[in-house]
JSON list of C-alpha atoms in Angstrom, two decimals:
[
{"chain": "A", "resi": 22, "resn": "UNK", "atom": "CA", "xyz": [96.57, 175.96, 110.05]},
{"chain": "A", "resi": 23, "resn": "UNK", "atom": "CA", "xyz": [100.28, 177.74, 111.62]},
{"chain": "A", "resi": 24, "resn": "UNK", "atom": "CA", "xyz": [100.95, 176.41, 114.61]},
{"chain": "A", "resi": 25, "resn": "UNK", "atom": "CA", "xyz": [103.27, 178.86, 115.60]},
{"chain": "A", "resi": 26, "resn": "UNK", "atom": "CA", "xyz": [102.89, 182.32, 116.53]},
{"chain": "A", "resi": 27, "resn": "UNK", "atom": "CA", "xyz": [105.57, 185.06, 116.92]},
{"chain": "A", "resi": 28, "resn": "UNK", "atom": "CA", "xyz": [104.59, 188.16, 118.88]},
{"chain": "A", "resi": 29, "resn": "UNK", "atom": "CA", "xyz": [105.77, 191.60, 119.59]},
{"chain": "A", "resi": 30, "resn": "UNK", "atom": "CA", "xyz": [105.65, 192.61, 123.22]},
{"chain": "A", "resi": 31, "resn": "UNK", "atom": "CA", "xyz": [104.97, 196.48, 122.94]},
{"chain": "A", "resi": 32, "resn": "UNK", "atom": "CA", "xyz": [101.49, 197.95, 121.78]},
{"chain": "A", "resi": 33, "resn": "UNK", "atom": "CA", "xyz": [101.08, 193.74, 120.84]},
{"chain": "A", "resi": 34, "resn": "UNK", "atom": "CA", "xyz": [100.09, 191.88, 124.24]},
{"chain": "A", "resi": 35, "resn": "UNK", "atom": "CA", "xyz": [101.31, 194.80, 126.65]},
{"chain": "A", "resi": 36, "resn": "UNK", "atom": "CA", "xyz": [100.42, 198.20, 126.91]},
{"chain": "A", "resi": 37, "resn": "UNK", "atom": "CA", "xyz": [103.76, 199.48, 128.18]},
{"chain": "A", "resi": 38, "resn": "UNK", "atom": "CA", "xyz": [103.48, 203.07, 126.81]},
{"chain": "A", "resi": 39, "resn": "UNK", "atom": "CA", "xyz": [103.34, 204.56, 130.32]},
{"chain": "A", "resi": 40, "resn": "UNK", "atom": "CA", "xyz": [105.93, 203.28, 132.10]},
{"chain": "A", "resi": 41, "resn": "UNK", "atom": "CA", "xyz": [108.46, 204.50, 129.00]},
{"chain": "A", "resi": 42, "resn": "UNK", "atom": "CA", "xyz": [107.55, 207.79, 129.25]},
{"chain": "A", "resi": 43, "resn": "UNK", "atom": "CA", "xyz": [107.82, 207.68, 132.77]},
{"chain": "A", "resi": 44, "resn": "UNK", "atom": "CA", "xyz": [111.67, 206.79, 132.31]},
{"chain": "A", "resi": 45, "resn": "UNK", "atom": "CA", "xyz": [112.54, 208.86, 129.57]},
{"chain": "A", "resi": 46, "resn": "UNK", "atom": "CA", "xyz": [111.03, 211.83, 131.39]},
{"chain": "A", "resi": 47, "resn": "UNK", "atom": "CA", "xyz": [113.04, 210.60, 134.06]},
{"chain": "A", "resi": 48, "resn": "UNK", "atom": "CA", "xyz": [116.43, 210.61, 132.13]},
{"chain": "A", "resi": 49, "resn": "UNK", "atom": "CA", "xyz": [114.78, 213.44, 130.14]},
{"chain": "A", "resi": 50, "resn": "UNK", "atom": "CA", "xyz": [114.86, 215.61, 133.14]},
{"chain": "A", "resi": 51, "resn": "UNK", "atom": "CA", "xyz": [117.71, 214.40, 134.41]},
{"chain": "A", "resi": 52, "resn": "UNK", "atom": "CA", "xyz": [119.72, 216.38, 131.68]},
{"chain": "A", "resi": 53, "resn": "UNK", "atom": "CA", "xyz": [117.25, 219.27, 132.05]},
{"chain": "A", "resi": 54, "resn": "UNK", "atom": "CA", "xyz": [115.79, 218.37, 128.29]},
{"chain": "A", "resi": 55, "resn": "UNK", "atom": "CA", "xyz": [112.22, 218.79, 127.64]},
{"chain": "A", "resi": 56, "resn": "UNK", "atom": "CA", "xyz": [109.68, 216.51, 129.09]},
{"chain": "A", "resi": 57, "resn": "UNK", "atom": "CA", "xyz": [107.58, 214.53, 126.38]},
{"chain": "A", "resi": 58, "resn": "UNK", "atom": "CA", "xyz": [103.83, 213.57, 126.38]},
{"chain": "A", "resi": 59, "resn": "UNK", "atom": "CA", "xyz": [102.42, 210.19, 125.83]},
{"chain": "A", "resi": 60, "resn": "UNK", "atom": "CA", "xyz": [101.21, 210.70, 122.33]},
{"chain": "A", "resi": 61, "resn": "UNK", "atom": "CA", "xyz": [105.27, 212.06, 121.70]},
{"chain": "A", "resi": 62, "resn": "UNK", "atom": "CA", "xyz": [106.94, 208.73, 123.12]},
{"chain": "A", "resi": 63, "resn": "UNK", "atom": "CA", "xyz": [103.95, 206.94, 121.43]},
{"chain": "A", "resi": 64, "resn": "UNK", "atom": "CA", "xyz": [105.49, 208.39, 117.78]},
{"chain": "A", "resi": 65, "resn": "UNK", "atom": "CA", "xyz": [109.12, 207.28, 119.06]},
{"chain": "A", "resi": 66, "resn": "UNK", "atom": "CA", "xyz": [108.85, 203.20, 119.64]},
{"chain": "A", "resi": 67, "resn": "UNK", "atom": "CA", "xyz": [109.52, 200.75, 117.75]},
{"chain": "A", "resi": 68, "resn": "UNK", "atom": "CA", "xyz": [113.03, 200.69, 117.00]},
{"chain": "A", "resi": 69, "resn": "UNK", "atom": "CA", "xyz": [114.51, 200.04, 120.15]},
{"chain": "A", "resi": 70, "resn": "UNK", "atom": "CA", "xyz": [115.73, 202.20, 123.35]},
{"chain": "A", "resi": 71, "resn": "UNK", "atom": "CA", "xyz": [118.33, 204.04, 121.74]},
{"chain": "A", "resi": 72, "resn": "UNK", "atom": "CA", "xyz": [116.32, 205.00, 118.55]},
{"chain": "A", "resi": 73, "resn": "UNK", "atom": "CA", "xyz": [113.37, 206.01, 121.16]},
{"chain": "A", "resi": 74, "resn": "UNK", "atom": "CA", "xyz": [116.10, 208.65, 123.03]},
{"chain": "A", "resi": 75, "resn": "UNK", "atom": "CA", "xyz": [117.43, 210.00, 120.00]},
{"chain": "A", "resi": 76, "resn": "UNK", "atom": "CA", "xyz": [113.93, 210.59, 118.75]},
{"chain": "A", "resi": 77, "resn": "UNK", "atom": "CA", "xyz": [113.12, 212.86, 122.01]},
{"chain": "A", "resi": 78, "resn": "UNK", "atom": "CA", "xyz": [116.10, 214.30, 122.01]},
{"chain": "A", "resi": 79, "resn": "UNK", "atom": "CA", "xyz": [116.86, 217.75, 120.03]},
{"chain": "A", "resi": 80, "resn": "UNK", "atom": "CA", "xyz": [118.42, 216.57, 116.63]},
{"chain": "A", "resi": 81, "resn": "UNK", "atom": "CA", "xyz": [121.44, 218.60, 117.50]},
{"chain": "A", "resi": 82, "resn": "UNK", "atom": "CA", "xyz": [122.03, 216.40, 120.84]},
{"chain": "A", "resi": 83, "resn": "UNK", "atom": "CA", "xyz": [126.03, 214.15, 120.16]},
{"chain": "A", "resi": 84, "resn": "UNK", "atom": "CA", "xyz": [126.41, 210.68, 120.66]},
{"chain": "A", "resi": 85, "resn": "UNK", "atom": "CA", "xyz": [128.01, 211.32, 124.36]},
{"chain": "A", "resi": 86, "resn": "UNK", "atom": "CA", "xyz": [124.61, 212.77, 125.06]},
{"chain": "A", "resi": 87, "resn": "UNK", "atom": "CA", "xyz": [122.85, 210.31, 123.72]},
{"chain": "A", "resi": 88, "resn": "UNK", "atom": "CA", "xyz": [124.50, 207.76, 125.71]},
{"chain": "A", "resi": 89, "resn": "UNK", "atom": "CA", "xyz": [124.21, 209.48, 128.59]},
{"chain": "A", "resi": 90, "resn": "UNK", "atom": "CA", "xyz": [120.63, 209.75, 128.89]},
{"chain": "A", "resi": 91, "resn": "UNK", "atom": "CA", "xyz": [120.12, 206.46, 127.53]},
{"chain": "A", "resi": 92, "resn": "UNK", "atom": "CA", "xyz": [121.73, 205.06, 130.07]},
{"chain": "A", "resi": 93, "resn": "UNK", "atom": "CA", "xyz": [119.95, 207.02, 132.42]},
{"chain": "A", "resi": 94, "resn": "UNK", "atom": "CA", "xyz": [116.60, 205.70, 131.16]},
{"chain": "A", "resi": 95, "resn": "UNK", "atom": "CA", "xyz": [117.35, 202.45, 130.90]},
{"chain": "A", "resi": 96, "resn": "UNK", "atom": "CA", "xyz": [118.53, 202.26, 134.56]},
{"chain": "A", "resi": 97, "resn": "UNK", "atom": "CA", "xyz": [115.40, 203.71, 135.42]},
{"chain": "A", "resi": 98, "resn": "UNK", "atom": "CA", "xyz": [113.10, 201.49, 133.25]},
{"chain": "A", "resi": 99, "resn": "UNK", "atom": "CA", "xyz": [114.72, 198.36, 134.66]},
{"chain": "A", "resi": 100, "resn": "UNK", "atom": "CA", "xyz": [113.85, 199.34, 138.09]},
{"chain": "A", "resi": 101, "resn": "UNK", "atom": "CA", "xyz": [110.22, 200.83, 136.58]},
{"chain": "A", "resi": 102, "resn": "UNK", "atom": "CA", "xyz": [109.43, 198.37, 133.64]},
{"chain": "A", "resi": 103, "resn": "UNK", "atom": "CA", "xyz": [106.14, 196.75, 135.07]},
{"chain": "A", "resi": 104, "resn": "UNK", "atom": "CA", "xyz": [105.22, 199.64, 137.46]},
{"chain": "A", "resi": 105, "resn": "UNK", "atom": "CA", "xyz": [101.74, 200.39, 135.05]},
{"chain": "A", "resi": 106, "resn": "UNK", "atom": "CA", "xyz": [102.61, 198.22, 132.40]},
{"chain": "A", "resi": 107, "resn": "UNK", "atom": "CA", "xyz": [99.35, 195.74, 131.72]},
{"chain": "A", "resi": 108, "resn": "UNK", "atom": "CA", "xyz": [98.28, 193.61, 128.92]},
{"chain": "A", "resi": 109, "resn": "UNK", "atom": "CA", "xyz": [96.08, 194.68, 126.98]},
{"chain": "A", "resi": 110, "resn": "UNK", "atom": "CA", "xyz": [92.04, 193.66, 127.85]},
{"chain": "A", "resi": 111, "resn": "UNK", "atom": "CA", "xyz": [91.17, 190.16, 126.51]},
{"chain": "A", "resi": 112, "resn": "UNK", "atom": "CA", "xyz": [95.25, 189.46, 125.31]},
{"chain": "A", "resi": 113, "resn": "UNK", "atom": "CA", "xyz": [95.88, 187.08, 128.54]},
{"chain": "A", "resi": 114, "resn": "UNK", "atom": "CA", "xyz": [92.79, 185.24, 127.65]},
{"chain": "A", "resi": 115, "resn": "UNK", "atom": "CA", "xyz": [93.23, 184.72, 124.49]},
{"chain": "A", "resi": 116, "resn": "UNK", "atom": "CA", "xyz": [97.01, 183.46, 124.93]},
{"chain": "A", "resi": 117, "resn": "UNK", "atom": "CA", "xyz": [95.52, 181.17, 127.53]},
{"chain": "A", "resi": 118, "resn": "UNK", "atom": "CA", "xyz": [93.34, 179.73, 124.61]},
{"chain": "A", "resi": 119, "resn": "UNK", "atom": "CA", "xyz": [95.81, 179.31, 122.20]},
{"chain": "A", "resi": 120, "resn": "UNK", "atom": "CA", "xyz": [98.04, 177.62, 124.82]},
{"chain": "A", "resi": 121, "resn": "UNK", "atom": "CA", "xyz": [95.56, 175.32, 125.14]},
{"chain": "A", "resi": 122, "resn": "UNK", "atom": "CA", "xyz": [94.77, 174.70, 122.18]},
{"chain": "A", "resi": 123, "resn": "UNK", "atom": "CA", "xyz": [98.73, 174.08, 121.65]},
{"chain": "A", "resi": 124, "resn": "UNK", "atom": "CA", "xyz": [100.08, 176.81, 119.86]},
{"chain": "A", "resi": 125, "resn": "UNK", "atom": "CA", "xyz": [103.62, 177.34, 120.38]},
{"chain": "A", "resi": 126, "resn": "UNK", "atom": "CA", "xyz": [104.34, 180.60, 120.90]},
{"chain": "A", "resi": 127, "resn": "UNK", "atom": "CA", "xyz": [107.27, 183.46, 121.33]},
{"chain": "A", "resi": 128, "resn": "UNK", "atom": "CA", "xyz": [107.56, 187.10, 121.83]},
{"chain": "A", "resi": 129, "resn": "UNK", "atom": "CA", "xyz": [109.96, 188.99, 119.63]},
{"chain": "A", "resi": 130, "resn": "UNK", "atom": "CA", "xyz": [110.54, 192.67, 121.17]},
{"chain": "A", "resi": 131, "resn": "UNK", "atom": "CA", "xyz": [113.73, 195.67, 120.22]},
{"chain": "A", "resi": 132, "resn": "UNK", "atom": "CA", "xyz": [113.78, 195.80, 123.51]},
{"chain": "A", "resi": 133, "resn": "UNK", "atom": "CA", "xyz": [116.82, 194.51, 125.63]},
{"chain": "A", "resi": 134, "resn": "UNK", "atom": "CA", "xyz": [116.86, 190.72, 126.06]},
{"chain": "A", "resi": 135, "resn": "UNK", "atom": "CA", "xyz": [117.08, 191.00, 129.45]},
{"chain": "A", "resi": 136, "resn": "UNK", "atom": "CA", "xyz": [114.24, 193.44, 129.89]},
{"chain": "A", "resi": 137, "resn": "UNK", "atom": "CA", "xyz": [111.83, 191.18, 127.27]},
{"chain": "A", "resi": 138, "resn": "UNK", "atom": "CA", "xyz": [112.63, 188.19, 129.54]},
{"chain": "A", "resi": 139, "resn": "UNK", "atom": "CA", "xyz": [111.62, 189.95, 132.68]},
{"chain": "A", "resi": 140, "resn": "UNK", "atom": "CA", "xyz": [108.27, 191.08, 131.25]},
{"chain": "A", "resi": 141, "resn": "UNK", "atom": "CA", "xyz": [107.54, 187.51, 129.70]},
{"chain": "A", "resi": 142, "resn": "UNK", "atom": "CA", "xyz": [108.58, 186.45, 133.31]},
{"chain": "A", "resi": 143, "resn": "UNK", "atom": "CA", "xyz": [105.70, 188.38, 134.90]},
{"chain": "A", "resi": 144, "resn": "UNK", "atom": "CA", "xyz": [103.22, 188.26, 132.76]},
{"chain": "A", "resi": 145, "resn": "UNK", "atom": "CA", "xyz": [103.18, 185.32, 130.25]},
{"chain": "A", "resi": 146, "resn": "UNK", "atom": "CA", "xyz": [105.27, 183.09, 131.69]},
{"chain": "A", "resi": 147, "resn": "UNK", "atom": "CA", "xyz": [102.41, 180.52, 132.24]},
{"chain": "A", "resi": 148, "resn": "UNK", "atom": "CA", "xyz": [101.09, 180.54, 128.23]},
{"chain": "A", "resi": 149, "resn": "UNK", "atom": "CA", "xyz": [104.16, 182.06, 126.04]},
{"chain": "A", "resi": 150, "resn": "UNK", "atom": "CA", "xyz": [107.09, 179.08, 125.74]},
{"chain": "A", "resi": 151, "resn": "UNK", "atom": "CA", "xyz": [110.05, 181.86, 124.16]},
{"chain": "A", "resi": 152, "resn": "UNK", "atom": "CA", "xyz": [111.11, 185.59, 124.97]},
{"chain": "A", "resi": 153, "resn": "UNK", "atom": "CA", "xyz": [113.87, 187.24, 123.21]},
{"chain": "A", "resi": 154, "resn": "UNK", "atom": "CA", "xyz": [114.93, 190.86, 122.95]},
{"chain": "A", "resi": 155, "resn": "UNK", "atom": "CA", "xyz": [117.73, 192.72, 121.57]},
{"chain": "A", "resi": 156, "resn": "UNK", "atom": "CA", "xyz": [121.27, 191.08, 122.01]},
{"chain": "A", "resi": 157, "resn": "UNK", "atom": "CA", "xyz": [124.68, 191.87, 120.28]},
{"chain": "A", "resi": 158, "resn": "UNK", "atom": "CA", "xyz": [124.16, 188.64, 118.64]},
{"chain": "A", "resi": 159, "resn": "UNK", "atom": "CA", "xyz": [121.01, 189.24, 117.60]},
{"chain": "A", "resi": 160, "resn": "UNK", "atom": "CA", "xyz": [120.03, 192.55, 115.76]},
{"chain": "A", "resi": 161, "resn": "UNK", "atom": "CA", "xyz": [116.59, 194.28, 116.79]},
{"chain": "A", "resi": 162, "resn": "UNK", "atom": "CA", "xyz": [113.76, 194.47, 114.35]},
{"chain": "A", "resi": 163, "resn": "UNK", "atom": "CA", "xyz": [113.31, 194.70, 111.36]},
{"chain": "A", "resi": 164, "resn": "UNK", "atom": "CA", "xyz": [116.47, 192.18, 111.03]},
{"chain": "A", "resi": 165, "resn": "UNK", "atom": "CA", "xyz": [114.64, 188.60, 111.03]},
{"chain": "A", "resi": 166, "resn": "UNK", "atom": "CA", "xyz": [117.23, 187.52, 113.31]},
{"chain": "A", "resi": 167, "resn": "UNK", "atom": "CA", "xyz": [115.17, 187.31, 116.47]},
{"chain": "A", "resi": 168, "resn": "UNK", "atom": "CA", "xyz": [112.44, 185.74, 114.49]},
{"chain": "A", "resi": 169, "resn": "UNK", "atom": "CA", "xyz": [114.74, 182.90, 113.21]},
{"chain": "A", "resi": 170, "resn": "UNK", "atom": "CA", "xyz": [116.16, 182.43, 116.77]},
{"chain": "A", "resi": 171, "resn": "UNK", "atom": "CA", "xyz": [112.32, 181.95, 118.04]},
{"chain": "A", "resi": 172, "resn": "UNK", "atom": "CA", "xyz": [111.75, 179.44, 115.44]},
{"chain": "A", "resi": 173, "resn": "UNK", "atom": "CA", "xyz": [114.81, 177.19, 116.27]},
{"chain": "A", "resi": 174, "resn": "UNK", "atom": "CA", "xyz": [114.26, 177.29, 120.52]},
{"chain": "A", "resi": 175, "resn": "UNK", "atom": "CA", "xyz": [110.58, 176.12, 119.81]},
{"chain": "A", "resi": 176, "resn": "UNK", "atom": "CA", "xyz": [111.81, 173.89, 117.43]},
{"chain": "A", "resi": 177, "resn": "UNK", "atom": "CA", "xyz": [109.52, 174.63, 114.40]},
{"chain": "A", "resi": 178, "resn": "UNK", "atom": "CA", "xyz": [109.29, 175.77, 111.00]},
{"chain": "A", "resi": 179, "resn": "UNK", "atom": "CA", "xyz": [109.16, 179.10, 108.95]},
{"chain": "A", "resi": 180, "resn": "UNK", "atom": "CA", "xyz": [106.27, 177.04, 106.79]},
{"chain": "A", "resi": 181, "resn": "UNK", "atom": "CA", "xyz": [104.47, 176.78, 110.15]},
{"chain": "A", "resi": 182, "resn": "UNK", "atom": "CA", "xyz": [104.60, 180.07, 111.36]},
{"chain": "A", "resi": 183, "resn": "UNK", "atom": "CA", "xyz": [102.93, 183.70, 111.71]},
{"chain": "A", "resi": 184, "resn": "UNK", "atom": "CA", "xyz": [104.26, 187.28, 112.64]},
{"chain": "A", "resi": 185, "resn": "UNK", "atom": "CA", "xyz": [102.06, 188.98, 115.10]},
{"chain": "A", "resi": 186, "resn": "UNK", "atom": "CA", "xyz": [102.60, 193.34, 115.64]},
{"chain": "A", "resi": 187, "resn": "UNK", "atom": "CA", "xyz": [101.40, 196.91, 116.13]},
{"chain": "A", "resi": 188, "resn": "UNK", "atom": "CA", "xyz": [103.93, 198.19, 113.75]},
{"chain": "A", "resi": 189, "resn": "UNK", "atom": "CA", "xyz": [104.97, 198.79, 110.21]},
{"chain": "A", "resi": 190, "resn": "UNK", "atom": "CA", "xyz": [108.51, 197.62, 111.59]},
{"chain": "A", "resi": 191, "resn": "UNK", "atom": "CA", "xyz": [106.71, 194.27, 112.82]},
{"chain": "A", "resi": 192, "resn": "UNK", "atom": "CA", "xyz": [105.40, 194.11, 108.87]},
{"chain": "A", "resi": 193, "resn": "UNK", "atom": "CA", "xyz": [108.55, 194.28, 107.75]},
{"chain": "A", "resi": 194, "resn": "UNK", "atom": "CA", "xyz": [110.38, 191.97, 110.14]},
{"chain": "A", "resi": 195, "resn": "UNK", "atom": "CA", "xyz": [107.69, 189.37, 109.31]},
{"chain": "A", "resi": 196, "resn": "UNK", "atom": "CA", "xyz": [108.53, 190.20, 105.27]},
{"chain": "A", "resi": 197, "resn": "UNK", "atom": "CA", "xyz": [112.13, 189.67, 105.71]},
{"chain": "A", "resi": 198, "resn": "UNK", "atom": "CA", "xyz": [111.76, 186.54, 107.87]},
{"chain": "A", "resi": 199, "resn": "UNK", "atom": "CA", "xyz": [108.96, 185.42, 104.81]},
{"chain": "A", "resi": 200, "resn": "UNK", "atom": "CA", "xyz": [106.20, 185.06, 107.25]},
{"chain": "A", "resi": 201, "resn": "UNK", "atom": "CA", "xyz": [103.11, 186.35, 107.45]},
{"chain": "A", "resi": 202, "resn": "UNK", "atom": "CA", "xyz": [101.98, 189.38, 109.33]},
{"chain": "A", "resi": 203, "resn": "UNK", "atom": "CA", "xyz": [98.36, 189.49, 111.38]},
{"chain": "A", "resi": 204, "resn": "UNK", "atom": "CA", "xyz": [98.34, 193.53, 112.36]},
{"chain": "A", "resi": 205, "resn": "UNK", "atom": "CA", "xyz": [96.63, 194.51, 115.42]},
{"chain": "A", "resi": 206, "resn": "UNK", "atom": "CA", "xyz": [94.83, 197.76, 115.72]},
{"chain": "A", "resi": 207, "resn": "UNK", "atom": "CA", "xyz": [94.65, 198.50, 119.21]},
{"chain": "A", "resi": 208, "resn": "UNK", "atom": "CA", "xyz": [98.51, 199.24, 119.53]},
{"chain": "A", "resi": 209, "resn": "UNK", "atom": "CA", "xyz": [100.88, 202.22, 119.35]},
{"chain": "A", "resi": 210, "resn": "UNK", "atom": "CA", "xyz": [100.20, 202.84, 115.19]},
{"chain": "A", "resi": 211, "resn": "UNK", "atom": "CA", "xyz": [97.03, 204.11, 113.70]},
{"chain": "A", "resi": 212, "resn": "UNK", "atom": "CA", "xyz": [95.15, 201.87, 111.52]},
{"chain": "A", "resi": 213, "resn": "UNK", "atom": "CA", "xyz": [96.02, 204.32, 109.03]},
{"chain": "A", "resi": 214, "resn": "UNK", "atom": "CA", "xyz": [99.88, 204.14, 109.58]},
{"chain": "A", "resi": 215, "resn": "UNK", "atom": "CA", "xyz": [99.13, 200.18, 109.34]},
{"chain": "A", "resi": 216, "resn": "UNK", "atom": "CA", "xyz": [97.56, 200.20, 106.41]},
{"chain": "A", "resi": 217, "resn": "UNK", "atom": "CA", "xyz": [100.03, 202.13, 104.28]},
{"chain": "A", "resi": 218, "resn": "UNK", "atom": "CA", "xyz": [102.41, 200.19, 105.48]},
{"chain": "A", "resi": 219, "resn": "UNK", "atom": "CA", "xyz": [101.18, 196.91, 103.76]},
{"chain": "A", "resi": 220, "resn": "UNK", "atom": "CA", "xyz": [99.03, 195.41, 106.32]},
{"chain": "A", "resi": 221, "resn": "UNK", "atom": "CA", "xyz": [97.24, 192.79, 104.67]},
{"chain": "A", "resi": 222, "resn": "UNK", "atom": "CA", "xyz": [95.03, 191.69, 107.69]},
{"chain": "A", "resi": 223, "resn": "UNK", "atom": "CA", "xyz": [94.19, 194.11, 110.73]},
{"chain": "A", "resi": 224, "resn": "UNK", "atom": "CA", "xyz": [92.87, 192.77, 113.35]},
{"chain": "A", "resi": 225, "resn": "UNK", "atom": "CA", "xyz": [90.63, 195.75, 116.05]},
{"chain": "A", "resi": 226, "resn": "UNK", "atom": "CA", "xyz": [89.92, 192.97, 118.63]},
{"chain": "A", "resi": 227, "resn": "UNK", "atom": "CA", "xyz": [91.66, 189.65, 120.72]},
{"chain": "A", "resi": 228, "resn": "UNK", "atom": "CA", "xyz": [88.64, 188.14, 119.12]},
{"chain": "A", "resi": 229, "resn": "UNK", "atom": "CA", "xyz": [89.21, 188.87, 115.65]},
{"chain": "A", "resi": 230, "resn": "UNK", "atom": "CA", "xyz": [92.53, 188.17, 116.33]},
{"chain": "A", "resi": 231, "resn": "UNK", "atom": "CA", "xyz": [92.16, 184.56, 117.02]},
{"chain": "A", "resi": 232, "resn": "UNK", "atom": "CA", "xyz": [90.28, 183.84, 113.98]},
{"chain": "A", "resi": 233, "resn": "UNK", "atom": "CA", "xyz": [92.34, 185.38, 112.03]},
{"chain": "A", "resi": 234, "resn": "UNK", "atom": "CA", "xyz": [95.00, 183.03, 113.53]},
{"chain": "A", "resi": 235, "resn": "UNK", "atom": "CA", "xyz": [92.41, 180.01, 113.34]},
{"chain": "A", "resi": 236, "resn": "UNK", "atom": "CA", "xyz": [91.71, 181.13, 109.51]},
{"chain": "A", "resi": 237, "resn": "UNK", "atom": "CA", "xyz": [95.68, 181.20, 108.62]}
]
């Protein structure tokens, strides 16, 4: 059995969807740009903040723009990142079990490192050992390089460990790292989306979840 589980922070263990499209509606409306719905920003993650405000942008938007409202919504979002952010139902207990049972365990996210950090600070502190986010160092997802950083500050294996996502970029992270993926279904992707992208084990509940990871 892995000992070691990597997870991704959005649509994985928290449901963070609302608070994002509260800030890029913020920096949205800011530059008097169309507001977007949840299901809109929902289609966007995955790739990081800048891919997210280029995707709700008009394609014809520069690079100055761009920048500009990026850096609008990311202001925002570090003053608004936990505002309605939760985990998911059964995710805390579960992590608690696996801590227990003494799993090591990191979160991976394409988010900013310094925005991962703060959300691992408030909400899994207590049960997840590692959080690390996007750095200039370290290229976001679906570059293994986070993964491989995880790894070495819980001082473990690649033989010993397992990819955790919502995505098909946190399938193809985990195939470019050579881990395995578990996919969960109750995330920001269809099952469908999951599925074509090469999921080879979807898991709908926390519960299934952990016997998946007990069965790996």
């Amino acid at each position: 059995m892995k000992k070691t589980l990597i997870f991704d922070l959005d649509g994985t263990v928290l449901d963070t969807l609302k608070d994002l499209q509260n800030s890029v509606n913020f920096a949205l409306k800011s530059y008097n740009f169309r507001q977007k719905s949840l299901e809109d920003v929902r289609n966007s993650v995955g790739n990081g903040l800048k891919m997210l405000i280029r995707r709700t942008l008009p394609t014809e938007a520069d690079e100055m723009t761009v920048y500009q409202v990026l850096s609008t919504m990311k202001e925002h979002y570090r003053l608004h990142c936990h505002d309605e952010t939760a985990p998911y139902d059964g995710v805390p207990e579960l992590l608690h079990r696996l801590h227990t049972e003494g799993f090591r365990m990191a979160i991976v996210s394409n988010k900013a490192d310094a925005m991962t950090k703060e959300l691992h600070r408030v909400f899994f502190s207590d049960t997840i050992q590692v959080a690390i986010g996007e750095t200039e160092r370290l290229h976001r997802k679906p570059a293994p390089d986070m993964v491989f950083e995880a790894l070495r500050q819980l001082g473990t294996e690649q033989s010993d460990a397992i990819c955790i996502g919502d995505s098909e970029v946190d399938i193809e992270t985990a195939r470019n790292a050579g881990l395995p993926c578990l996919s969960v279904g109750w995330g920001f992707r269809s099952e469908e989306a999951l599925l074509a992208a090469g999921a080879g084990t979807l898991c709908r509940t926390p519960q299934e979840l952990y016997e998946a990871i007990k069965g790996a």
